CSV table of C-alpha atoms and ligand atoms in Angstrom, one decimal:
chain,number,residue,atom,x,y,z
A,456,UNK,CA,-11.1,-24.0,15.4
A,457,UNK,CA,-10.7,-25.9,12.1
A,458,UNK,CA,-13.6,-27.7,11.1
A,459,UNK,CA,-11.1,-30.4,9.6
A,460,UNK,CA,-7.5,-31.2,10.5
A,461,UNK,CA,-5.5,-32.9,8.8
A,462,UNK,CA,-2.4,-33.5,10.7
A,463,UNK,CA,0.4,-35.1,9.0
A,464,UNK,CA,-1.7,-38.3,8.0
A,465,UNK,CA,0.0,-41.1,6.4
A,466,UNK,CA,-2.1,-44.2,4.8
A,467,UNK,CA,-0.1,-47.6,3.4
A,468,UNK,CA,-2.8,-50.1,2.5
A,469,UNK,CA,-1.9,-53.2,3.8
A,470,UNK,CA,0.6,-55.1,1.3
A,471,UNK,CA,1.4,-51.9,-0.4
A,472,UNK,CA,4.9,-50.8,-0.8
A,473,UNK,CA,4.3,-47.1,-1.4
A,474,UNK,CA,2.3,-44.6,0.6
A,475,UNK,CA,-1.4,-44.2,-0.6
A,476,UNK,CA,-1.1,-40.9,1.7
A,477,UNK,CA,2.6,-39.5,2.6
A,478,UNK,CA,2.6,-36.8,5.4
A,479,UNK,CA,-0.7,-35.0,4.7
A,480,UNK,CA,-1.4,-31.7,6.2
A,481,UNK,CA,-4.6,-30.0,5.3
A,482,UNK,CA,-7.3,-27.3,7.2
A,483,UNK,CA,-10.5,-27.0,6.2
A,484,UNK,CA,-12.7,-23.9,7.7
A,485,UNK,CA,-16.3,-24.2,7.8
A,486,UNK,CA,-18.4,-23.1,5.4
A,487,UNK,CA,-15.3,-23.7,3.0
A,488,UNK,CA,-15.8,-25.5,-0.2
A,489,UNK,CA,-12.4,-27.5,-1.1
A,490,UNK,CA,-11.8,-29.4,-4.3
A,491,UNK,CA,-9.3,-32.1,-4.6
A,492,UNK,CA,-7.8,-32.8,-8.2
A,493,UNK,CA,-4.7,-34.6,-9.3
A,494,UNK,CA,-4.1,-37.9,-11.5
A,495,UNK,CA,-5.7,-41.2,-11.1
A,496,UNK,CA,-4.1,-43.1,-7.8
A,497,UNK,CA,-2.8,-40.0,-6.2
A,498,UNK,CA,-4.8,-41.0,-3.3
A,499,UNK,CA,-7.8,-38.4,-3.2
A,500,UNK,CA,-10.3,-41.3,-2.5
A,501,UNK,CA,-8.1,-42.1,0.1
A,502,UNK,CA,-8.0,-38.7,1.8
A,503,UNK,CA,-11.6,-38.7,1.4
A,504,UNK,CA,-12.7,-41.6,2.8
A,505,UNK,CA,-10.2,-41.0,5.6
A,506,UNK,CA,-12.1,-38.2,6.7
A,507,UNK,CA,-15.3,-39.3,6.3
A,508,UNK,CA,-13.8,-42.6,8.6
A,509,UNK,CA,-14.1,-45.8,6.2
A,510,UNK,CA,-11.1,-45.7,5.9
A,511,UNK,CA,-8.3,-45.5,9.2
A,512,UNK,CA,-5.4,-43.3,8.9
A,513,UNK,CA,-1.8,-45.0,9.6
A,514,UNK,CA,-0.2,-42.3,11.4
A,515,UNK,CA,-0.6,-38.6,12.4
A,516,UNK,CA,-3.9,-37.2,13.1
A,517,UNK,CA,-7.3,-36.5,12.0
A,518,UNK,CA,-9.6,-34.2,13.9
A,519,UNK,CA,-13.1,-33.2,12.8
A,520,UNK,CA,-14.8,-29.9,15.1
A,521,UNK,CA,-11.2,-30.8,17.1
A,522,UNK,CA,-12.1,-34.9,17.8
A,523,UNK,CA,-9.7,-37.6,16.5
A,524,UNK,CA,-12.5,-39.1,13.9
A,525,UNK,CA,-12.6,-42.9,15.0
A,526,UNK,CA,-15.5,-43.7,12.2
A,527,UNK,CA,-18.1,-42.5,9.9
A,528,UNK,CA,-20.9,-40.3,11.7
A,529,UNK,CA,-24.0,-38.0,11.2
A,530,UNK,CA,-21.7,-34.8,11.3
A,531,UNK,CA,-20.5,-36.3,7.5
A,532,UNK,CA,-22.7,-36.9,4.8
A,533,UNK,CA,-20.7,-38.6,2.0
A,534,UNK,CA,-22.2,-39.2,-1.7
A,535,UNK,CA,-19.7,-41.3,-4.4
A,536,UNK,CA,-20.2,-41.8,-8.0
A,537,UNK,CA,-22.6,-44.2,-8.1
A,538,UNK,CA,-25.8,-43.3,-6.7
A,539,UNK,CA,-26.0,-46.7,-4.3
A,540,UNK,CA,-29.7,-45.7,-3.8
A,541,UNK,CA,-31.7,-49.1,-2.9
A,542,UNK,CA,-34.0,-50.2,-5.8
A,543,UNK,CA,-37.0,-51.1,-3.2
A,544,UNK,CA,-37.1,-48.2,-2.0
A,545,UNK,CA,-38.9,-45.3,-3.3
A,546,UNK,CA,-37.1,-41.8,-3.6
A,547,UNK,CA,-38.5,-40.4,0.1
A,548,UNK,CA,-38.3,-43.6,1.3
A,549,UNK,CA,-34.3,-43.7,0.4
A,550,UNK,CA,-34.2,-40.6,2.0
A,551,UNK,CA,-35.7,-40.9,4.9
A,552,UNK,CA,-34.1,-44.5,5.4
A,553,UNK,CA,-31.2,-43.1,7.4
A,554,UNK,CA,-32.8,-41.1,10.2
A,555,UNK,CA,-35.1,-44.5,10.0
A,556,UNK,CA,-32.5,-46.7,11.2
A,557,UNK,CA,-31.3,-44.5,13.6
A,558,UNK,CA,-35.2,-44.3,15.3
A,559,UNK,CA,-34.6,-47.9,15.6
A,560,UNK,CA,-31.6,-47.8,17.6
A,561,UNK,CA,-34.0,-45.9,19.6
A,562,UNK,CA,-32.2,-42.7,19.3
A,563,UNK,CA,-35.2,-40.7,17.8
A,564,UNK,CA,-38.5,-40.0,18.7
A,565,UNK,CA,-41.6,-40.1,17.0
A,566,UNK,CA,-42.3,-36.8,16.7
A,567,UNK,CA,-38.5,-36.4,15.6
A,568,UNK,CA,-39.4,-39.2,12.7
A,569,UNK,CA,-42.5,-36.2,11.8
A,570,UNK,CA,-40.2,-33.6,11.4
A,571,UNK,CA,-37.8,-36.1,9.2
A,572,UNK,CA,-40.5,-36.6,6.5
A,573,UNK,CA,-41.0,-33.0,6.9
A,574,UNK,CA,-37.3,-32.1,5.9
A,575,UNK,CA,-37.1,-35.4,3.4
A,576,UNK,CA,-39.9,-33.3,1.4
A,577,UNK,CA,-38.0,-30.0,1.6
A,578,UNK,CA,-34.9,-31.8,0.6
A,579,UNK,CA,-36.7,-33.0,-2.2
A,580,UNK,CA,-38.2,-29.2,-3.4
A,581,UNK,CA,-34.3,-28.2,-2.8
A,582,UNK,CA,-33.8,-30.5,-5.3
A,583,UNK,CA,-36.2,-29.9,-7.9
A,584,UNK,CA,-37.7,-33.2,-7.4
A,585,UNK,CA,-41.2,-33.0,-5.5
A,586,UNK,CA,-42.7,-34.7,-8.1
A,587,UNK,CA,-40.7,-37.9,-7.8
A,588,UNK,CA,-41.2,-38.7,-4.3
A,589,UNK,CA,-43.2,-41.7,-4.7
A,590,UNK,CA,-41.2,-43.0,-7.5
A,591,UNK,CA,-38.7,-45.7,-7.7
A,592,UNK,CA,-34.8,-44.7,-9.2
A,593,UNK,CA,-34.9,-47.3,-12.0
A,594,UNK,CA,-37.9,-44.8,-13.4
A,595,UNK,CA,-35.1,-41.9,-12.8
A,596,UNK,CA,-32.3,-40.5,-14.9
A,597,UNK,CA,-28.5,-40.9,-13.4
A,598,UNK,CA,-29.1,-36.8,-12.7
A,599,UNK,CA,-32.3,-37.3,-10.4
A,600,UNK,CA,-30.9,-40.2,-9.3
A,601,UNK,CA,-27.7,-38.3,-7.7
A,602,UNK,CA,-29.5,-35.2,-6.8
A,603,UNK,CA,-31.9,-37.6,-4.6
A,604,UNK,CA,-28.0,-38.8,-2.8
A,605,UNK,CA,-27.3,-35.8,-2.4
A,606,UNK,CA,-30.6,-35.5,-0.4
A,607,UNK,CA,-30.2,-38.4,1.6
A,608,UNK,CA,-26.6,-37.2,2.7
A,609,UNK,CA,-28.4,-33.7,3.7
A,610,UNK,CA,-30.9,-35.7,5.7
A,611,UNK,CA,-29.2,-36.0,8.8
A,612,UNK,CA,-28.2,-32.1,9.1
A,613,UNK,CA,-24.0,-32.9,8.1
A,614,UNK,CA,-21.6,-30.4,8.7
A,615,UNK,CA,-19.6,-31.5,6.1
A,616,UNK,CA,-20.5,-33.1,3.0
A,617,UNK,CA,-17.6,-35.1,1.1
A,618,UNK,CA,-18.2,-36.0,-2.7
A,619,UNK,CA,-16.3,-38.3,-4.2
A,620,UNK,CA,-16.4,-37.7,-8.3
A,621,UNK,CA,-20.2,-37.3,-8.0
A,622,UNK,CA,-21.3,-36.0,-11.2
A,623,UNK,CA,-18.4,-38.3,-13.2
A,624,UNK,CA,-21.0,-40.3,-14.7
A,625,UNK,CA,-23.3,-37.6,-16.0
A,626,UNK,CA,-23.4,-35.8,-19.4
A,627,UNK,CA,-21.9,-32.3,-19.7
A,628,UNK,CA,-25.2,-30.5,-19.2
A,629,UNK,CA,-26.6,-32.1,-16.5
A,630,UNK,CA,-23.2,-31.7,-14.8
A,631,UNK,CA,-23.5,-28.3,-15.3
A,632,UNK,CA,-26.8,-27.8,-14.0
A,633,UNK,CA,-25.5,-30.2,-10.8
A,634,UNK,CA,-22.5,-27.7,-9.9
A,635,UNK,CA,-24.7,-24.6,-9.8
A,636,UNK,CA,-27.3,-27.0,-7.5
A,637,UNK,CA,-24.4,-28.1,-5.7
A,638,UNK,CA,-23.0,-24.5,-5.1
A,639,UNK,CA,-26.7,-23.3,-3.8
A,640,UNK,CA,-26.8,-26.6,-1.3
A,641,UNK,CA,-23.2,-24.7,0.1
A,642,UNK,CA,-24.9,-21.4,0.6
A,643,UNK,CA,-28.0,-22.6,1.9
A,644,UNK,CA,-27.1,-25.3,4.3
A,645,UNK,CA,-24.0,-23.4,5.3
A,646,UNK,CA,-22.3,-26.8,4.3
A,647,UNK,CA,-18.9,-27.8,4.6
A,648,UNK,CA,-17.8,-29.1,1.3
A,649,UNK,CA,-14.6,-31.5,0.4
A,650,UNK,CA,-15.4,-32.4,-3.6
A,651,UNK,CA,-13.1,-34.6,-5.4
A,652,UNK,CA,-12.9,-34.9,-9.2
A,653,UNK,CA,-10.4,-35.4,-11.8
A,654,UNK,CA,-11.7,-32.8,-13.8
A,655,UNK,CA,-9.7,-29.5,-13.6
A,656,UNK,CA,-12.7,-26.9,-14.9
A,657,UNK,CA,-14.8,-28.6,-12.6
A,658,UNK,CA,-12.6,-28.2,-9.3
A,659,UNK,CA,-12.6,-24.3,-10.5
A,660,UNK,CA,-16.1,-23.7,-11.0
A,661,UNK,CA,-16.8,-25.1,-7.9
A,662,UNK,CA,-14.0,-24.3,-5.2
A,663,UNK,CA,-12.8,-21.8,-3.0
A,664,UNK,CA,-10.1,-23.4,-3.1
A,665,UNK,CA,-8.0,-26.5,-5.0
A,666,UNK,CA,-6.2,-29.1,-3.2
A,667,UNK,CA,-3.4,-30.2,-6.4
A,668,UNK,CA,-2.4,-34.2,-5.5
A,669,UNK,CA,0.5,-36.2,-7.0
A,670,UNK,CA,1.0,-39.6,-7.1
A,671,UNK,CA,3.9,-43.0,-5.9
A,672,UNK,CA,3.5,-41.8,-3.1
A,673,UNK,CA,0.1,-39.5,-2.4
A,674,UNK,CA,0.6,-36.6,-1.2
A,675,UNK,CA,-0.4,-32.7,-1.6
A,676,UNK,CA,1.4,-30.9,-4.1
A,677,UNK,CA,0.0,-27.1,-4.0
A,678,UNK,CA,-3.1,-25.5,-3.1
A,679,UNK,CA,-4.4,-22.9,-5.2
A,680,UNK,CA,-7.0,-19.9,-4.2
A,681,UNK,CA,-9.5,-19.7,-7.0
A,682,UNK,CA,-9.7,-15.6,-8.3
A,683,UNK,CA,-13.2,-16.3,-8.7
A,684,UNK,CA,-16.3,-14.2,-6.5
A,685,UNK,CA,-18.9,-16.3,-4.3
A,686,UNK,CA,-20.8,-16.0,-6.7
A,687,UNK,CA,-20.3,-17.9,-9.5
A,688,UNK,CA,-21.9,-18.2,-13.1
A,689,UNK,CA,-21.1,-20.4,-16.6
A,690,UNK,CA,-19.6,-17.4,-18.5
A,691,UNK,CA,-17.0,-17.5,-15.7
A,692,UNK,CA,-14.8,-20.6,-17.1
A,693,UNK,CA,-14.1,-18.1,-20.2
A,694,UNK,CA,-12.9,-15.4,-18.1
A,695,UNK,CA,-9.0,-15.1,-18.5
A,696,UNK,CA,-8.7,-15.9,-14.9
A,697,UNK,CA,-10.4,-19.0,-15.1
A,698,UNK,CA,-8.8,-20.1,-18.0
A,699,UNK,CA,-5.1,-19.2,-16.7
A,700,UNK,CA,-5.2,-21.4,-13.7
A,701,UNK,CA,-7.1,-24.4,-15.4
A,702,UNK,CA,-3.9,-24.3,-17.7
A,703,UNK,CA,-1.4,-23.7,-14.7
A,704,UNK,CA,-3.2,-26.6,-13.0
A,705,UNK,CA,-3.1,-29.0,-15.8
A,706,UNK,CA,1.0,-28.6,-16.5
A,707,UNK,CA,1.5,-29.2,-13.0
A,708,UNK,CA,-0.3,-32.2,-12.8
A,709,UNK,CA,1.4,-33.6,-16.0
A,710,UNK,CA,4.5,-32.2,-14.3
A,711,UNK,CA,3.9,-34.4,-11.1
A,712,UNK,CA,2.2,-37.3,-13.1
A,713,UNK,CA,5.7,-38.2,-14.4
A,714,UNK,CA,5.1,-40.9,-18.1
A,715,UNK,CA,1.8,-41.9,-16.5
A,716,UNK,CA,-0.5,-39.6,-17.5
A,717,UNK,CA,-3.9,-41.0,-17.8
A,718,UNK,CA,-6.1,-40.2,-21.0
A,719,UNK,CA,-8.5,-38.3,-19.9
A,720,UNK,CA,-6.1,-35.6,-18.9
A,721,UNK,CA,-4.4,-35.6,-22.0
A,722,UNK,CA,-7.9,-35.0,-23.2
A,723,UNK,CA,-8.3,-31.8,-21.0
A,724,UNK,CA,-4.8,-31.0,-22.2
A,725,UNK,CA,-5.6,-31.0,-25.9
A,726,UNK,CA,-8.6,-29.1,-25.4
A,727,UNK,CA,-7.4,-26.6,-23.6
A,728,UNK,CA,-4.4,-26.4,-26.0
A,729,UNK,CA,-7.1,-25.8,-28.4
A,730,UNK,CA,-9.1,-22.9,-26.3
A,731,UNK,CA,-6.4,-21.1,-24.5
B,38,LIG,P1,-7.4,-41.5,-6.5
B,38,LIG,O1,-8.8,-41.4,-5.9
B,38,LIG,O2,-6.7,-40.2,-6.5
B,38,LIG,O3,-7.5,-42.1,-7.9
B,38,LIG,P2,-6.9,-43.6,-4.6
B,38,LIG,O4,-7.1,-43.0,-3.2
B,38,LIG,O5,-8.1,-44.4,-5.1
B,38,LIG,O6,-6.5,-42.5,-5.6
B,38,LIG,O7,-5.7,-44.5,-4.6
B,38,LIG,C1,-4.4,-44.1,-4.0
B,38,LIG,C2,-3.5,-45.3,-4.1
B,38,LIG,O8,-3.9,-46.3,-3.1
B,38,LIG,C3,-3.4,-46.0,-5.4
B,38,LIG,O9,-2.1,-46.5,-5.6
B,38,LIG,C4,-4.4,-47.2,-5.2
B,38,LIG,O10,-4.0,-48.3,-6.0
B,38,LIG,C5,-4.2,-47.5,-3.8
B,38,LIG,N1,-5.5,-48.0,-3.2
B,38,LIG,C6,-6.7,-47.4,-3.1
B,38,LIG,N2,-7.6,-48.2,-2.5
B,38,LIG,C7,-7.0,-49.3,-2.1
B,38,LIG,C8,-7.3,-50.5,-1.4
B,38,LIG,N3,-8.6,-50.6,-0.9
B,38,LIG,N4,-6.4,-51.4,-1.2
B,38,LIG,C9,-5.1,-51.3,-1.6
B,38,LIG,N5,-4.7,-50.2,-2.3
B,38,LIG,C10,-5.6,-49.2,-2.5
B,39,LIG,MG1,-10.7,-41.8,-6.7
């Protein structure tokens, strides 16, 4: 069975007049790490959030472990761009608060609330943070402030976790040191990973595989299998492999982007001019 099915989905926000989503058709197997990339407003937020159920689809279907998804639910752990942690919290704390609220809809124990601080502190050690527990994320940089999201979206055991441009707001080498974090997270916690960014080398480095969007109206252009082992290190995005598909992937997104190509791919499309 598919761990996620996208079934001819279609998504028109309400006084719209072109598809945010136009016949989507997508399956994702578990353990799978997918990237989605394409140009601003070709509706990868939208696919996202559909699957992750914020947002409701407007026809075909959506199955998750083979059930329509009707909402947002443990099985999904989602982190976005900005870390949304809550500043009166501190780091464990914001962790922890999840599996907290679900204790008071009476669906834990206590021992079961034990065993949560128990995993919030392994989450933190996964994440290199022990040390910040006790802090609060004003005294943390945007880096530890995502890598504690991405802990709090591990704390309920997800399936699947969906990313939304996570790392778009961090410098170059923290990003770097985030996609190598993120790739060990996938082989640890077996996780199911949907990551969308904008950023071509990125999708690469971190997919199996690349989900290529267009725009007016969204919908999936090609998906690419990355020539790249399971295992995956920096000197990689030199490798003539690497560097062939980034440059495949970026003409066919300026090919599909039509006159509206945004600047910051005709920043990746001057650098690599400059590198291939
Ligand atoms: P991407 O993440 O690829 O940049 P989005 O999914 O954010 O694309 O947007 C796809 C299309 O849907 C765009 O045309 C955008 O303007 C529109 N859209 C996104 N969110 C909303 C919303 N909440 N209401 C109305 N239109 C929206
Ligand atoms: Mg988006």
């Amino acid at each position: 069975m598919h761990k996620i099915d996208v079934r001819h989905v279609f998504k028109r926000y309400e006084g719209a007049s072109t598809d945010a989503l136009q016949d989507v058709s997508l399956q994702v197997q578990p353990n799978e790490f997918v990237t989605f990339v394409g140009a601003s407003g070709c509706g990868k937020s939208t696919l996202l959030r559909t699957i992750g159920g914020l947002e409701q689809h407007t026809g075909g279907e959506l199955l998750v472990d083979g059930r329509a998804v009707n909402g947002p639910g443990p099985d999904r752990g989602m982190v976005f761009q900005h870390y949304s942690l809550y500043p009166w919290m501190t780091v464990r704390e914001n962790i922890k608060f999840c599996r907290q609220l679900q204790v008071h809809r009476g669906k834990h124990s206590s021992a079961e609330v034990e065993a949560a601080g128990g995993r919030a502190d392994a989450l933190l050690r996964l994440m290199g943070l022990p040390h910040v527990a006790d802090a609060w994320p004003n005294q943390l940089s945007g880096g530890m402030q995502q890598r504690v999201a991405i802990a709090r979206a591990l704390m309920s055991r997800p399936d699947i976790l969906l990313m939304d441009e996570p790392f778009g707001a961090l410098d170059a080498q923290t990003r770097e040191v985030m996609h190598d974090l993120i790739r060990h997270v996938h082989r640890l916690e077996k996780t199911t990973i949907v990551f969308v960014t904008h950023d071509v080398e990125e999708a690469i480095y971190l997919g199996q595989r690349i989900v290529l969007m267009a725009p007016r109206p969204g919908r999936i252009d090609t998906l690419y299998d990355v020539p790249l082992p399971a295992e995956r290190s920096q000197d990689m995005k030199h490798s003539p492999a690497f560097l062939a598909l980034k440059r495949q992937i970026l003409e066919r997104i300026r090919e599909t982007s039509g006159m509206h190509t945004d600047t910051d791919l005709l920043d990746q499309l001057t650098r690599t001019a400059t590198t291939v």
